[in-house]
Amino acid sequence: MQTNFRLGSVFLIMVVLLTGFANWRSAGLADDVQLSVGMLALVLWWIASFVACFGLRVSRTLLFPLVFLFWLVPIPSFVLNKVVEFLQAESAVAARLMFSLTGVPVSQQGFALSIPGVNIEVARECSSIRSSVMLLVASMVLAQVSLRSPWSKAAVIAVTVPLSIAKNALRIVALSMLGTRVDPGFLTGRLHHRGGIVFFMIPLTVLVLLLWILRRAEERRAPLELNPVKLQQTQVQDPN
């Protein structure tokens, strides 16, 4: 283990400058932005201190847990609102496509959908931002512990976005169809308000299946690890 005070000191100075800038502009920043900047400075301080004490080589080895610390930084409201609006819009489009595929007449205006028997609004609560973040975090952890290829890990993490949108759309379609075809109580019942875990298990199962496929593919592509001594003996015995 070799310390790296020079690089660590550079990071620490950057953290001090960031903190000073945040304090200087504190009057013009919203409370949630101040909290995000403060937590970001704290996480960067931890990482810089780790690099200074343990060096760059050890830090590279532990890059994932160090970067994972950034999840401690709360997302500012102006960023979170954009993400929620994106999930609302894409969930509405995906739900309209699912209705069309099942032969249900549907029309869309913004975040509102209309099918025979009910009008649906994809509200902020229907964006499933919490479950989407949970799925993203789970994909990062599962990809890190299950896969070796950076490209495979990136693919697993990237697929969580369409999976989250498809899950939201499936929930909207399922509740709407149950409410119009079976019992109107499904539109306001427990499955609507507390059934998120049921629909969350569907993309999680798809994610685990994708991880299994990619891991099997990596195992087939991985070169055989040969013992150098045995390899040398094989070359000596080979008459060619």
mmCIF file of C-alpha atoms in Angstrom, residues 39-184:
data_model
loop_
_atom_site.group_PDB
_atom_site.id
_atom_site.type_symbol
_atom_site.label_atom_id
_atom_site.label_comp_id
_atom_site.label_asym_id
_atom_site.label_seq_id
_atom_site.Cartn_x
_atom_site.Cartn_y
_atom_site.Cartn_z
ATOM 1 C CA MET A 39 -23.499 16.293 0.872
ATOM 2 C CA LEU A 40 -21.541 16.279 -2.398
ATOM 3 C CA ALA A 41 -18.660 18.098 -0.691
ATOM 4 C CA LEU A 42 -18.763 15.607 2.198
ATOM 5 C CA VAL A 43 -18.666 12.572 -0.105
ATOM 6 C CA LEU A 44 -15.820 14.093 -2.137
ATOM 7 C CA TRP A 45 -13.952 14.769 1.118
ATOM 8 C CA TRP A 46 -14.288 11.119 2.119
ATOM 9 C CA ILE A 47 -13.037 9.945 -1.280
ATOM 10 C CA ALA A 48 -10.153 12.435 -1.286
ATOM 11 C CA SER A 49 -9.137 11.367 2.209
ATOM 12 C CA PHE A 50 -9.217 7.721 1.155
ATOM 13 C CA VAL A 51 -7.029 8.424 -1.887
ATOM 14 C CA ALA A 52 -4.579 10.398 0.250
ATOM 15 C CA CYS A 53 -4.300 7.644 2.866
ATOM 16 C CA PHE A 54 -4.385 4.484 0.715
ATOM 17 C CA GLY A 55 -3.136 5.622 -2.693
ATOM 18 C CA LEU A 56 -4.448 5.457 -6.222
ATOM 19 C CA ARG A 57 -3.947 1.704 -6.737
ATOM 20 C CA VAL A 58 -6.138 0.700 -3.805
ATOM 21 C CA SER A 59 -8.656 3.377 -4.762
ATOM 22 C CA ARG A 60 -8.966 1.896 -8.255
ATOM 23 C CA THR A 61 -9.572 -1.519 -6.730
ATOM 24 C CA LEU A 62 -12.384 -0.073 -4.609
ATOM 25 C CA LEU A 63 -13.691 2.284 -7.271
ATOM 26 C CA PHE A 64 -17.253 0.941 -7.247
ATOM 27 C CA PRO A 65 -17.931 1.338 -3.493
ATOM 28 C CA LEU A 66 -16.282 4.764 -3.548
ATOM 29 C CA VAL A 67 -18.427 5.959 -6.466
ATOM 30 C CA PHE A 68 -21.483 4.310 -4.906
ATOM 31 C CA LEU A 69 -21.169 6.821 -2.056
ATOM 32 C CA PHE A 70 -22.572 9.476 -4.395
ATOM 33 C CA TRP A 71 -26.019 7.942 -3.827
ATOM 34 C CA LEU A 72 -25.861 9.681 -0.437
ATOM 35 C CA VAL A 73 -26.191 13.011 -2.255
ATOM 36 C CA PRO A 74 -29.883 13.989 -2.431
ATOM 37 C CA ILE A 75 -31.159 14.907 -5.878
ATOM 38 C CA PRO A 76 -32.150 18.601 -6.093
ATOM 39 C CA SER A 77 -35.801 19.333 -6.759
ATOM 40 C CA PHE A 78 -35.229 20.944 -10.148
ATOM 41 C CA VAL A 79 -33.435 17.802 -11.361
ATOM 42 C CA LEU A 80 -35.941 15.449 -9.745
ATOM 43 C CA ASN A 81 -38.860 17.282 -11.358
ATOM 44 C CA LYS A 82 -37.335 16.814 -14.814
ATOM 45 C CA VAL A 83 -36.858 13.092 -14.185
ATOM 46 C CA VAL A 84 -40.433 12.707 -12.938
ATOM 47 C CA GLU A 85 -41.810 14.540 -15.970
ATOM 48 C CA PHE A 86 -39.769 12.301 -18.260
ATOM 49 C CA LEU A 87 -41.142 9.161 -16.567
ATOM 50 C CA GLN A 88 -44.693 10.538 -16.737
ATOM 51 C CA ALA A 89 -44.466 11.328 -20.441
ATOM 52 C CA GLU A 90 -42.785 8.082 -21.464
ATOM 53 C CA SER A 91 -45.090 5.982 -19.264
ATOM 54 C CA ALA A 92 -48.117 7.583 -20.921
ATOM 55 C CA VAL A 93 -46.733 6.831 -24.383
ATOM 56 C CA ALA A 94 -45.869 3.236 -23.437
ATOM 57 C CA ALA A 95 -49.308 2.702 -21.889
ATOM 58 C CA ARG A 96 -50.975 4.040 -25.059
ATOM 59 C CA LEU A 97 -48.952 1.556 -27.123
ATOM 60 C CA MET A 98 -49.939 -1.311 -24.815
ATOM 61 C CA PHE A 99 -53.618 -0.376 -25.074
ATOM 62 C CA SER A 100 -53.308 -0.272 -28.857
ATOM 63 C CA LEU A 101 -51.598 -3.667 -28.958
ATOM 64 C CA THR A 102 -54.432 -5.202 -26.923
ATOM 65 C CA GLY A 103 -57.046 -3.708 -29.242
ATOM 66 C CA VAL A 104 -58.400 -1.140 -26.760
ATOM 67 C CA PRO A 105 -59.339 2.213 -28.349
ATOM 68 C CA VAL A 106 -57.206 4.894 -26.695
ATOM 69 C CA SER A 107 -56.459 8.559 -27.112
ATOM 70 C CA GLN A 108 -53.746 10.601 -25.450
ATOM 71 C CA GLN A 109 -53.462 14.259 -24.586
ATOM 72 C CA GLY A 110 -50.323 15.065 -22.628
ATOM 73 C CA PHE A 111 -50.247 12.918 -19.510
ATOM 74 C CA ALA A 112 -53.940 11.979 -19.884
ATOM 75 C CA LEU A 113 -55.225 8.803 -21.522
ATOM 76 C CA SER A 114 -58.795 8.002 -22.429
ATOM 77 C CA ILE A 115 -60.222 4.529 -23.013
ATOM 78 C CA PRO A 116 -63.862 3.385 -23.071
ATOM 79 C CA GLY A 117 -65.129 3.577 -19.509
ATOM 80 C CA VAL A 118 -62.386 5.589 -17.831
ATOM 81 C CA ASN A 119 -60.090 8.570 -18.208
ATOM 82 C CA ILE A 120 -56.583 8.131 -16.803
ATOM 83 C CA GLU A 121 -54.084 10.765 -15.785
ATOM 84 C CA VAL A 122 -50.459 9.732 -15.312
ATOM 85 C CA ALA A 123 -49.863 11.869 -12.236
ATOM 86 C CA ARG A 124 -46.557 12.484 -10.490
ATOM 87 C CA GLU A 125 -47.353 9.638 -8.105
ATOM 88 C CA CYS A 126 -47.703 7.328 -11.117
ATOM 89 C CA SER A 127 -44.156 8.048 -12.301
ATOM 90 C CA SER A 128 -42.838 5.458 -9.799
ATOM 91 C CA ILE A 129 -39.691 7.480 -9.243
ATOM 92 C CA ARG A 130 -38.862 5.623 -6.025
ATOM 93 C CA SER A 131 -39.179 2.148 -7.499
ATOM 94 C CA SER A 132 -37.246 3.284 -10.580
ATOM 95 C CA VAL A 133 -34.376 4.480 -8.389
ATOM 96 C CA MET A 134 -34.514 1.211 -6.438
ATOM 97 C CA LEU A 135 -34.314 -0.747 -9.692
ATOM 98 C CA LEU A 136 -31.347 1.356 -10.830
ATOM 99 C CA VAL A 137 -29.491 0.829 -7.550
ATOM 100 C CA ALA A 138 -30.240 -2.904 -7.621
ATOM 101 C CA SER A 139 -28.975 -3.177 -11.203
ATOM 102 C CA MET A 140 -25.708 -1.451 -10.279
ATOM 103 C CA VAL A 141 -25.059 -3.767 -7.333
ATOM 104 C CA LEU A 142 -26.087 -6.956 -9.141
ATOM 105 C CA ALA A 143 -24.057 -6.075 -12.231
ATOM 106 C CA GLN A 144 -20.984 -5.329 -10.128
ATOM 107 C CA VAL A 145 -21.085 -8.621 -8.226
ATOM 108 C CA SER A 146 -22.187 -10.809 -11.146
ATOM 109 C CA LEU A 147 -20.401 -9.558 -14.274
ATOM 110 C CA ARG A 148 -16.821 -8.820 -15.303
ATOM 111 C CA SER A 149 -17.158 -6.923 -18.575
ATOM 112 C CA PRO A 150 -17.687 -3.142 -18.221
ATOM 113 C CA TRP A 151 -19.866 -3.225 -21.351
ATOM 114 C CA SER A 152 -22.116 -5.899 -19.864
ATOM 115 C CA LYS A 153 -22.425 -3.925 -16.638
ATOM 116 C CA ALA A 154 -23.285 -0.762 -18.558
ATOM 117 C CA ALA A 155 -25.904 -2.633 -20.605
ATOM 118 C CA VAL A 156 -27.597 -3.980 -17.463
ATOM 119 C CA ILE A 157 -27.681 -0.524 -15.871
ATOM 120 C CA ALA A 158 -28.946 1.143 -19.060
ATOM 121 C CA VAL A 159 -31.790 -1.333 -19.517
ATOM 122 C CA THR A 160 -33.322 -0.253 -16.200
ATOM 123 C CA VAL A 161 -34.704 2.892 -17.845
ATOM 124 C CA PRO A 162 -36.934 1.128 -20.430
ATOM 125 C CA LEU A 163 -37.791 -1.514 -17.819
ATOM 126 C CA SER A 164 -39.001 1.168 -15.415
ATOM 127 C CA ILE A 165 -41.101 2.816 -18.122
ATOM 128 C CA ALA A 166 -42.572 -0.527 -19.232
ATOM 129 C CA LYS A 167 -43.357 -1.403 -15.615
ATOM 130 C CA ASN A 168 -45.203 1.885 -15.108
ATOM 131 C CA ALA A 169 -47.141 1.399 -18.328
ATOM 132 C CA LEU A 170 -48.040 -2.194 -17.416
ATOM 133 C CA ARG A 171 -49.344 -1.023 -14.061
ATOM 134 C CA ILE A 172 -51.489 1.658 -15.695
ATOM 135 C CA VAL A 173 -52.899 -0.775 -18.277
ATOM 136 C CA ALA A 174 -53.521 -3.574 -15.771
ATOM 137 C CA LEU A 175 -55.368 -1.349 -13.300
ATOM 138 C CA SER A 176 -57.384 0.298 -16.073
ATOM 139 C CA MET A 177 -58.402 -3.017 -17.614
ATOM 140 C CA LEU A 178 -59.314 -4.513 -14.243
ATOM 141 C CA GLY A 179 -61.286 -1.403 -13.331
ATOM 142 C CA THR A 180 -63.274 -1.339 -16.571
ATOM 143 C CA ARG A 181 -63.648 -5.088 -17.215
ATOM 144 C CA VAL A 182 -63.781 -6.650 -13.728
ATOM 145 C CA ASP A 183 -64.501 -4.249 -10.852
ATOM 146 C CA PRO A 184 -64.258 -0.435 -10.660
#
